[in-house]
PDB file of C-alpha atoms in Angstrom:
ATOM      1  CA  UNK A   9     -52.180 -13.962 -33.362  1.00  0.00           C
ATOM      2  CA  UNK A  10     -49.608 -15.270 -36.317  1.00  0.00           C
ATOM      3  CA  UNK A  11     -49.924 -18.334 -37.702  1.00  0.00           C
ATOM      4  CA  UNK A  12     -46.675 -19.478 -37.462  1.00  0.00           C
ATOM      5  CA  UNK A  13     -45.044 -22.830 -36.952  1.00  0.00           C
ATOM      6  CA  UNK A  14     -45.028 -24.065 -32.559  1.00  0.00           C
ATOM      7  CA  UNK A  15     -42.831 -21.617 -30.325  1.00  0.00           C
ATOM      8  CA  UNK A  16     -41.704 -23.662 -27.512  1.00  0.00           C
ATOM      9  CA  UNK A  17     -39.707 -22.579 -24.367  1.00  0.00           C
ATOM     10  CA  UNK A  18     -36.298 -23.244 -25.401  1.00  0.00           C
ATOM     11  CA  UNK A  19     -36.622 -21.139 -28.387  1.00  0.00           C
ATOM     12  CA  UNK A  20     -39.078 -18.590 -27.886  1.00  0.00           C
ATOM     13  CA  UNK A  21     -37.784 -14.999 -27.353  1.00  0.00           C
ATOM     14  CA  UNK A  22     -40.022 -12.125 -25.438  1.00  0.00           C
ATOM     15  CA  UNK A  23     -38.961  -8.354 -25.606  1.00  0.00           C
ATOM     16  CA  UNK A  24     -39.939  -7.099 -21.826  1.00  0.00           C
ATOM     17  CA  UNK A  25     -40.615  -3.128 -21.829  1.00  0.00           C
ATOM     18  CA  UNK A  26     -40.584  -1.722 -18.611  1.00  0.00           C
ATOM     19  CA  UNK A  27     -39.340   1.432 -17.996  1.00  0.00           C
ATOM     20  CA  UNK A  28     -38.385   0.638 -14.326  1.00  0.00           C
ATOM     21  CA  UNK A  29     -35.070  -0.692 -13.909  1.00  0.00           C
ATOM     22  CA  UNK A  30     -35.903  -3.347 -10.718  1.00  0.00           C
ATOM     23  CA  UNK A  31     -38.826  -4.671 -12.303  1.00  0.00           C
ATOM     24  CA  UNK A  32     -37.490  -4.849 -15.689  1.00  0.00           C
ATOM     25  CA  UNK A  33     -34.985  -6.971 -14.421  1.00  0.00           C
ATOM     26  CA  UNK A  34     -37.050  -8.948 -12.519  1.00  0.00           C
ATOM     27  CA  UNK A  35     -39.143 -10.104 -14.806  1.00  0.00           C
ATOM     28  CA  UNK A  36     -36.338 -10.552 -16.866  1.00  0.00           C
ATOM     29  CA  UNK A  37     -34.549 -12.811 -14.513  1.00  0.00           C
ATOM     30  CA  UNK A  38     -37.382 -15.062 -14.004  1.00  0.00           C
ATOM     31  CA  UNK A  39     -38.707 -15.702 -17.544  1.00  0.00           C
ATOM     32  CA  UNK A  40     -35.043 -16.409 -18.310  1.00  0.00           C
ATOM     33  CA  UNK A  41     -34.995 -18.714 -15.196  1.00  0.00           C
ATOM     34  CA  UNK A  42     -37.827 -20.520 -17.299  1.00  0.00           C
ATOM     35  CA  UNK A  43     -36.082 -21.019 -20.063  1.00  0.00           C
ATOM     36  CA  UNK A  44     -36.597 -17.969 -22.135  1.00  0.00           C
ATOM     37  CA  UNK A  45     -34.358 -15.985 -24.013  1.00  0.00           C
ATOM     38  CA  UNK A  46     -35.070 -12.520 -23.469  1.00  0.00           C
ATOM     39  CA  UNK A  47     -34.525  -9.341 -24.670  1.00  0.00           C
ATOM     40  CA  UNK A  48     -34.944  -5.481 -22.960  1.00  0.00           C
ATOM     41  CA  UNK A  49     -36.335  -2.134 -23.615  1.00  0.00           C
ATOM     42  CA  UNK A  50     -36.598   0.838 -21.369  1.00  0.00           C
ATOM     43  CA  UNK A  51     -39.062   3.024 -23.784  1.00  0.00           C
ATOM     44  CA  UNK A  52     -41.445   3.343 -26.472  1.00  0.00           C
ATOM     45  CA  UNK A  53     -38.790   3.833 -29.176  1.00  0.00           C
ATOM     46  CA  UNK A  54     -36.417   1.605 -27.819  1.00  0.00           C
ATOM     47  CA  UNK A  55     -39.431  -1.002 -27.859  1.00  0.00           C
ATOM     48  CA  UNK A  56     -39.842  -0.419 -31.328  1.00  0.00           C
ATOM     49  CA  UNK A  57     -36.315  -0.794 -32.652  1.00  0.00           C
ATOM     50  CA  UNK A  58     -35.609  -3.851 -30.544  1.00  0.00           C
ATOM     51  CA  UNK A  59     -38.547  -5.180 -32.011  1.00  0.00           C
ATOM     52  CA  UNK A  60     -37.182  -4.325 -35.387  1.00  0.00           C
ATOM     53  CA  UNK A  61     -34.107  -5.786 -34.304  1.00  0.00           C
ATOM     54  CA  UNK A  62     -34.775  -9.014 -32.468  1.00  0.00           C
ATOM     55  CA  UNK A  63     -38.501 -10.034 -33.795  1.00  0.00           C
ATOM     56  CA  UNK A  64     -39.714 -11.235 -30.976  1.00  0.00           C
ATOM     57  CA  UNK A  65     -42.203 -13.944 -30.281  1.00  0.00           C
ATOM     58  CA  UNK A  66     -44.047 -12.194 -27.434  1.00  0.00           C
ATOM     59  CA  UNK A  67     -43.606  -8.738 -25.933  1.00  0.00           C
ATOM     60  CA  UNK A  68     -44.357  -8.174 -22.539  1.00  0.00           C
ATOM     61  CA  UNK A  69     -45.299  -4.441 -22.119  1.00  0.00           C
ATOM     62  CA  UNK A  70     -45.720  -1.656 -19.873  1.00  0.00           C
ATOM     63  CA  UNK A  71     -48.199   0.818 -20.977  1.00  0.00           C
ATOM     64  CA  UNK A  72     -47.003   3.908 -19.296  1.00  0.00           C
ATOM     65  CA  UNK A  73     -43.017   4.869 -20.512  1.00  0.00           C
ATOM     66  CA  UNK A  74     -41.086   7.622 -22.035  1.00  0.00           C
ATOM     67  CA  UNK A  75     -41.205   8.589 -25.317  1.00  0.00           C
ATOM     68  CA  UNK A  76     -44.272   7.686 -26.270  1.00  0.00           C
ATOM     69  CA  UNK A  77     -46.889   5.123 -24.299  1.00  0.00           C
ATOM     70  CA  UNK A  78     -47.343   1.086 -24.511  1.00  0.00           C
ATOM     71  CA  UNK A  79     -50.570   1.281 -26.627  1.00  0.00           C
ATOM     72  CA  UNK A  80     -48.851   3.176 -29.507  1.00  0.00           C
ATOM     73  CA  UNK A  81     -45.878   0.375 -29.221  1.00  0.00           C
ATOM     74  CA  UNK A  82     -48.276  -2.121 -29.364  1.00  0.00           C
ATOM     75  CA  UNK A  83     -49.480   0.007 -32.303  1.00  0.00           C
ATOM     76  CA  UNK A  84     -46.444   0.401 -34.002  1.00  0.00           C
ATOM     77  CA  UNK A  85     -45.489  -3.379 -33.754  1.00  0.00           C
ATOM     78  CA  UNK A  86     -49.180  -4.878 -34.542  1.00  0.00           C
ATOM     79  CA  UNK A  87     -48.731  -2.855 -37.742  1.00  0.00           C
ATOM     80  CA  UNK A  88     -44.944  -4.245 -38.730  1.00  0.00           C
ATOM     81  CA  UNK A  89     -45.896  -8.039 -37.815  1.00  0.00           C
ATOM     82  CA  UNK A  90     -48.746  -9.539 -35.509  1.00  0.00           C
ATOM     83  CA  UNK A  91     -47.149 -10.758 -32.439  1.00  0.00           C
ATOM     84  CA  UNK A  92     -49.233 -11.461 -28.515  1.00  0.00           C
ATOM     85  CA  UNK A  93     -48.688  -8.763 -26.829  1.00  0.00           C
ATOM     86  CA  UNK A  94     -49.327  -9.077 -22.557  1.00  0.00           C
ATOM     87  CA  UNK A  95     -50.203  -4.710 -20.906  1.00  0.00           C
ATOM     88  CA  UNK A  96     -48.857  -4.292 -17.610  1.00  0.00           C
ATOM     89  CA  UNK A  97     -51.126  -1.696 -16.267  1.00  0.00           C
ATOM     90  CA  UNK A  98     -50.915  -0.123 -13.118  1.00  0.00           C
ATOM     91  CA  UNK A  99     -54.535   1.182 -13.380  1.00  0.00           C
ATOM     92  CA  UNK A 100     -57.447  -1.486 -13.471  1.00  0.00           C
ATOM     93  CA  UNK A 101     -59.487   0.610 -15.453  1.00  0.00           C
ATOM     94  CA  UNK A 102     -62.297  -0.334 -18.311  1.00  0.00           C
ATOM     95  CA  UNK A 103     -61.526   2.392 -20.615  1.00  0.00           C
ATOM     96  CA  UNK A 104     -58.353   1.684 -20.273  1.00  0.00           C
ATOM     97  CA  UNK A 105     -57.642  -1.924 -20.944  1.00  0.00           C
ATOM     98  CA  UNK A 106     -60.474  -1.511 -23.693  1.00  0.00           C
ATOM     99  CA  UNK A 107     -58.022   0.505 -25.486  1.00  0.00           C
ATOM    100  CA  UNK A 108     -55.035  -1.795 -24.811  1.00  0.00           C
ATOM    101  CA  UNK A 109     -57.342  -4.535 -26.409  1.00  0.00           C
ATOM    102  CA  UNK A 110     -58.118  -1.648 -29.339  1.00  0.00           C
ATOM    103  CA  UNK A 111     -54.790  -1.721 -30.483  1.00  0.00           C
ATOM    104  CA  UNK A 112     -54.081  -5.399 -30.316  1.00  0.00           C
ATOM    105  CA  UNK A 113     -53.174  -6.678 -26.875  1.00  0.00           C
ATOM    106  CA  UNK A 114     -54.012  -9.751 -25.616  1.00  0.00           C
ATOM    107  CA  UNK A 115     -54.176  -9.786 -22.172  1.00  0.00           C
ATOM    108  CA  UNK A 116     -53.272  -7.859 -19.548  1.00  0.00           C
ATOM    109  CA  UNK A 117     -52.087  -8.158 -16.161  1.00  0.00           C
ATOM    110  CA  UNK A 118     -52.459  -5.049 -13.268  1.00  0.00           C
ATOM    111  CA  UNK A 119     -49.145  -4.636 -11.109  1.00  0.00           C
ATOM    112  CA  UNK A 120     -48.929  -5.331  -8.862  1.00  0.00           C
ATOM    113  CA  UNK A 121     -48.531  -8.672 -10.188  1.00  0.00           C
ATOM    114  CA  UNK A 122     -47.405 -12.390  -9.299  1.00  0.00           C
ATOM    115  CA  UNK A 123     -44.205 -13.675 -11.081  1.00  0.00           C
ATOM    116  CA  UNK A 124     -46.097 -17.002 -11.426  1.00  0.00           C
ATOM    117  CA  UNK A 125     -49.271 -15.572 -13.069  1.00  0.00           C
ATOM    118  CA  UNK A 126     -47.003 -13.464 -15.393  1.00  0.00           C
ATOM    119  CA  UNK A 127     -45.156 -16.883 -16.210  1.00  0.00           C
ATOM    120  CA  UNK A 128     -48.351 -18.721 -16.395  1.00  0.00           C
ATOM    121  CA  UNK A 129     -49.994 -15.857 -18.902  1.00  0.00           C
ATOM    122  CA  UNK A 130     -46.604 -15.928 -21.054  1.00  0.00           C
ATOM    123  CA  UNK A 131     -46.759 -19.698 -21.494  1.00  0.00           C
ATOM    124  CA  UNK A 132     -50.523 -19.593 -22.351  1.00  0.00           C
ATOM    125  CA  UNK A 133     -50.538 -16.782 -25.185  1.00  0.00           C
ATOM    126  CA  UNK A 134     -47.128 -18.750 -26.570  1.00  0.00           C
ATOM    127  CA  UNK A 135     -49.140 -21.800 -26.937  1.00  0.00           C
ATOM    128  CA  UNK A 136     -51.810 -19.797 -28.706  1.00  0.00           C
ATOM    129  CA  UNK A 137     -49.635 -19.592 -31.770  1.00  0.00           C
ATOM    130  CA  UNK A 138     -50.026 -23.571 -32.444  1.00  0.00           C
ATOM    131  CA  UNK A 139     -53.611 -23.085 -32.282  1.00  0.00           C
ATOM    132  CA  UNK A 140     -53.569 -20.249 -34.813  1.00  0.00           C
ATOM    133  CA  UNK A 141     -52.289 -22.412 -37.187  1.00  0.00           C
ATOM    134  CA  UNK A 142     -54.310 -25.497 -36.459  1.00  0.00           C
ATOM    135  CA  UNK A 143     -57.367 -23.123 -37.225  1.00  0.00           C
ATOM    136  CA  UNK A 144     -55.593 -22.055 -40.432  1.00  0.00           C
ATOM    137  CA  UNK A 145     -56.382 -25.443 -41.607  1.00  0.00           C
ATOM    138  CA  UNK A 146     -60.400 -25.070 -41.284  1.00  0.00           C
ATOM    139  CA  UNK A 147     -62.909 -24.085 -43.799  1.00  0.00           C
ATOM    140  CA  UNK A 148     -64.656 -21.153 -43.360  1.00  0.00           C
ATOM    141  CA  UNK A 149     -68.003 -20.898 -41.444  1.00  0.00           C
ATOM    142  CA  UNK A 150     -71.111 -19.023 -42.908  1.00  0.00           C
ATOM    143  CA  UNK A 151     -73.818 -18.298 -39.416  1.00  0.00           C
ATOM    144  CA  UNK A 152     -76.277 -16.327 -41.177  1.00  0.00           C
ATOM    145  CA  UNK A 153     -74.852 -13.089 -42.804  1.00  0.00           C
ATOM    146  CA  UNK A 154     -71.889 -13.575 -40.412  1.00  0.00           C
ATOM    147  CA  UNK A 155     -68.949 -15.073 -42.958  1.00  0.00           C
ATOM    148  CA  UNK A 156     -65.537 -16.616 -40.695  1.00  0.00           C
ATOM    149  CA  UNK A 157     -62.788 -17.334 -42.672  1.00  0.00           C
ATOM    150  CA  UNK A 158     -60.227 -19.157 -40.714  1.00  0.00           C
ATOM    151  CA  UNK A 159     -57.508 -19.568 -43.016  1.00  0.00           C
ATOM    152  CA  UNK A 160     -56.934 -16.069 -43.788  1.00  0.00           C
ATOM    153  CA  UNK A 161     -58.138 -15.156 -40.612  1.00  0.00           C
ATOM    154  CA  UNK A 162     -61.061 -12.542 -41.999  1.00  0.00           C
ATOM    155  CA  UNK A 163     -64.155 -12.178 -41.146  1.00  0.00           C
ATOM    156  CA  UNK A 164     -67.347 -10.606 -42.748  1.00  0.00           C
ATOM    157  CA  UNK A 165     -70.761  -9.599 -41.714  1.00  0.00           C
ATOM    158  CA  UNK A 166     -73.364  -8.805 -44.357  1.00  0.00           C
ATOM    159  CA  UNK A 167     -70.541  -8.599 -46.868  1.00  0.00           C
ATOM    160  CA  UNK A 168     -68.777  -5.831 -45.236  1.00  0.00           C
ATOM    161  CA  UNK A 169     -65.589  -7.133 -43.975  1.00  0.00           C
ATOM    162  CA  UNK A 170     -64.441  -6.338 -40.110  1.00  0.00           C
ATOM    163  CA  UNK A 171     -61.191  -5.811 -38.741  1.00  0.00           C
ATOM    164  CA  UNK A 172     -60.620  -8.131 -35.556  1.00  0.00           C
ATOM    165  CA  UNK A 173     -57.720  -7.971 -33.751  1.00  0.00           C
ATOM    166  CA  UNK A 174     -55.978 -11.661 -33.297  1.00  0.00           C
ATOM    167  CA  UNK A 175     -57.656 -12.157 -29.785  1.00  0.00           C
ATOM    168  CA  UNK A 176     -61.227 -10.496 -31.007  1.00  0.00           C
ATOM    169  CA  UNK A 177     -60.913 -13.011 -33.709  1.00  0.00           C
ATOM    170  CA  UNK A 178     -59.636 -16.260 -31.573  1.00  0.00           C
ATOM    171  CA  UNK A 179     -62.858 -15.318 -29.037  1.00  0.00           C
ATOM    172  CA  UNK A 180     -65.308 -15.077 -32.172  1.00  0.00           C
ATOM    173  CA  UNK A 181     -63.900 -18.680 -33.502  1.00  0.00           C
ATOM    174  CA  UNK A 182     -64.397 -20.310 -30.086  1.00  0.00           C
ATOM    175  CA  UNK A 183     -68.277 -18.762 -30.166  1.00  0.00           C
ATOM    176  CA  UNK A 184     -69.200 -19.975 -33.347  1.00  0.00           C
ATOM    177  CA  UNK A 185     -67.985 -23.204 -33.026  1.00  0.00           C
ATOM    178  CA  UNK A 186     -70.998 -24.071 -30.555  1.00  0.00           C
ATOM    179  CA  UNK A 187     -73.363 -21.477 -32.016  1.00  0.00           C
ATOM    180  CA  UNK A 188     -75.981 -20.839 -29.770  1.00  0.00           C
ATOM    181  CA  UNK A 189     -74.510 -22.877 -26.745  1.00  0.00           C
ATOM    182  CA  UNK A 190     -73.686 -20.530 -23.307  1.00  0.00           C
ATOM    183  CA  UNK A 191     -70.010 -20.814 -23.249  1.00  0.00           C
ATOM    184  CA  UNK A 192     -68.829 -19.873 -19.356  1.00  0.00           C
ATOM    185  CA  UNK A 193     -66.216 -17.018 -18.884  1.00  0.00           C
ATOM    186  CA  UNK A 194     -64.334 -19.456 -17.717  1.00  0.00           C
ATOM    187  CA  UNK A 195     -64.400 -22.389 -20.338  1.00  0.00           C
ATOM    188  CA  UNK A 196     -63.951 -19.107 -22.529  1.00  0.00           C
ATOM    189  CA  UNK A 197     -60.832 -17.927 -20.898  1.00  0.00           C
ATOM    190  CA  UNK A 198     -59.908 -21.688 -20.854  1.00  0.00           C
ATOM    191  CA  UNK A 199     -60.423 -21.957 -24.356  1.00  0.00           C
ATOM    192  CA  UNK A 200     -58.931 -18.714 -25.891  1.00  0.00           C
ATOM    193  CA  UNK A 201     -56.632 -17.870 -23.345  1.00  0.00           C
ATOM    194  CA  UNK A 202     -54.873 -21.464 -23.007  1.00  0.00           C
ATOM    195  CA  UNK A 203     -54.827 -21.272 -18.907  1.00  0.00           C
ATOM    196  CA  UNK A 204     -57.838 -23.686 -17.703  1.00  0.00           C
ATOM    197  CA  UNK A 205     -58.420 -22.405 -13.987  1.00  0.00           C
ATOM    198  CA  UNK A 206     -57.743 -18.861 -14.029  1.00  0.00           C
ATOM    199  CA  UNK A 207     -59.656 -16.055 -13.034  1.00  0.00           C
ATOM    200  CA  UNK A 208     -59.719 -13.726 -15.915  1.00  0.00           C
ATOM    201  CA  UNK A 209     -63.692 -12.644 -16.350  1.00  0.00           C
ATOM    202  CA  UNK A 210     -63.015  -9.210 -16.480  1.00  0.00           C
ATOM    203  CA  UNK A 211     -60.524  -9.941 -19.586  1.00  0.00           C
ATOM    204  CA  UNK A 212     -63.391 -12.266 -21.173  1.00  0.00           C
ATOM    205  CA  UNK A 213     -65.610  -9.201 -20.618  1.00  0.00           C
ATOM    206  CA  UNK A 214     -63.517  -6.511 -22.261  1.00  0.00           C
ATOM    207  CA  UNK A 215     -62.827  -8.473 -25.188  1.00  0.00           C
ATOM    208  CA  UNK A 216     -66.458  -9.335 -25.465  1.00  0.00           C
ATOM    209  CA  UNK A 217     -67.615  -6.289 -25.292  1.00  0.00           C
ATOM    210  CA  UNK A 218     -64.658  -4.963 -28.140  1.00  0.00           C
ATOM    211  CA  UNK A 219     -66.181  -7.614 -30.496  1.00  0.00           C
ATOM    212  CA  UNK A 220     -69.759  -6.480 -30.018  1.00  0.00           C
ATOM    213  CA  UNK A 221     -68.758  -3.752 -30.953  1.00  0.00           C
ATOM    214  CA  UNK A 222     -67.308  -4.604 -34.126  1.00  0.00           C
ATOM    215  CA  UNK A 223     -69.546  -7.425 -34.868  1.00  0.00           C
ATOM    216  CA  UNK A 224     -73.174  -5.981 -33.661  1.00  0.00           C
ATOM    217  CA  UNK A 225     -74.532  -6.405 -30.092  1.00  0.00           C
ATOM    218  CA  UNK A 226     -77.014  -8.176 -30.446  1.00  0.00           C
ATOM    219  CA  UNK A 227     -75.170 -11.081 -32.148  1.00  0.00           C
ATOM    220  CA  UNK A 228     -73.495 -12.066 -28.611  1.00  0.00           C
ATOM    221  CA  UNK A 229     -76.170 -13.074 -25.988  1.00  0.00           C
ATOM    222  CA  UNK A 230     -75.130 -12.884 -22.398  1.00  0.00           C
ATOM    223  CA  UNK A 231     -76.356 -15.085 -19.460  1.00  0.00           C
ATOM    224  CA  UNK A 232     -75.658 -13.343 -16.521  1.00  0.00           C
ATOM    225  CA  UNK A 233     -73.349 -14.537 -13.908  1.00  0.00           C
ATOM    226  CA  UNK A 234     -72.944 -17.553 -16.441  1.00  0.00           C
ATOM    227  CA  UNK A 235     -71.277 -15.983 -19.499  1.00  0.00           C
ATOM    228  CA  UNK A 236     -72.296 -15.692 -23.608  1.00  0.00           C
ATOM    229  CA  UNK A 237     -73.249 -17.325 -26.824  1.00  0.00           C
ATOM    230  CA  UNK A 238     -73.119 -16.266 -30.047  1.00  0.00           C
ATOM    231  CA  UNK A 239     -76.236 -15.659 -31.798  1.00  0.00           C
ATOM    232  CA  UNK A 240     -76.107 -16.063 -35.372  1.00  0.00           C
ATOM    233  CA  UNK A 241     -79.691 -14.293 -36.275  1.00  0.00           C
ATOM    234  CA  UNK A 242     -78.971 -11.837 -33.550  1.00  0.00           C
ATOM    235  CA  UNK A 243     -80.694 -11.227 -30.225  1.00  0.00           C
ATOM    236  CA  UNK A 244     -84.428  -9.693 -30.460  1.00  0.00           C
TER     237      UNK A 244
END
């Protein structure tokens, strides 16, 4: 996620990439109904120049479209400036969100969807970016050989420095700041996420299992049917 200064709904601007005319518009209608401004794209180069274009604050994107597919947009645009991107997927597939996540999505939502949950998730990740920067501020947190550097958003283990993406790195900060604790999948969601109440365990387990596998298995304990804790010595 950028740290940038608070995005609120009057101002913010999302780039919706859809490559189906109805629901492109749909979505369209309503997030401008909530106060949005917002801007469209039919394809994956289209996405990518009205990115260029219009910087948006959020992009809302399909992952199947023409030209080329949603995860290299989000790709492309991760690259040229970090920015939350929400997948709309119409498979509910592991391998496949895990690679959504790979590139530097979010969160996802599988159509068919709810206008009200895609509202709800838009609001949430938007009020991520004041919580980016009020983690900015914070020193950095040594747990073992595991180095968290909040203000330049890097992290290390055993001196070798790992590439998060912004959500990998949000999920690790909210872990180590009760180190050893069993955070729920929900408090988790609550927590990272920004939406206290909603179901999304399977997007708490996806990203948790991308960040093992960046940061070492065994430093992420999980309690089943409660959720994880971070383990700063590692699991035996």
């Amino acid at each position: 996620m950028p740290v940038t200064g608070p995005v609120n709904a009057a101002s913010a601007r999302i780039l919706v990439v859809e490559d189906e005319p109805v629901i492109n518009q749909a979505v369209t209608d309503r997030l401008r109904g909530s106060g949005y401004e917002v801007v469209q794209a039919w394809d994956g180069p289209g996405a990518v120049a009205q990115f260029v274009e219009t910087a948006p604050d959020l992009v809302l994107l399909d992952v199947m479209l023409p030209g080329f597919d949603g995860h290299e947009v989000c790709r492309r645009i991760q690259a040229a400036r970090p920015v939350p991107v929400l997948m709309l997927t119409a498979r509910d597939d592991e391998a496949d969100i895990l690679v959504g996540l790979g590139v530097g999505a979010d969160d996802y939502l599988t159509k068919p969807f709810r206008m009200r949950e895609l509202v709800a998730r838009v609001g949430a990740l938007l009020r991520r970016v004041d919580r980016a920067a009020e983690l900015a501020a914070r020193s950095t947190t040594d747990l073992g050989d595991l180095r968290i550097d909040s203000a330049s958003r890097r992290v290390w283990v055993a001196d070798t420095e790992v590439h998060l993406t912004p959500t990998e790195f949000d999920l690790l900060v909210c872990l180590a700041s009760s180190p050893g604790v069993v955070l729920t999948r929900v408090n988790l969601y609550a927590e990272v996420w920004g939406w206290p109440g909603a179901s999304g365990t399977r997007t708490v387990d996806s990203h948790v299992k991308a960040l093992r596998a960046k940061i070492g298995a065994d430093r992420v304990r999980t309690v089943h049917g409660v959720g994880y804790a971070l383990e700063p010595g590692g699991v035996a």
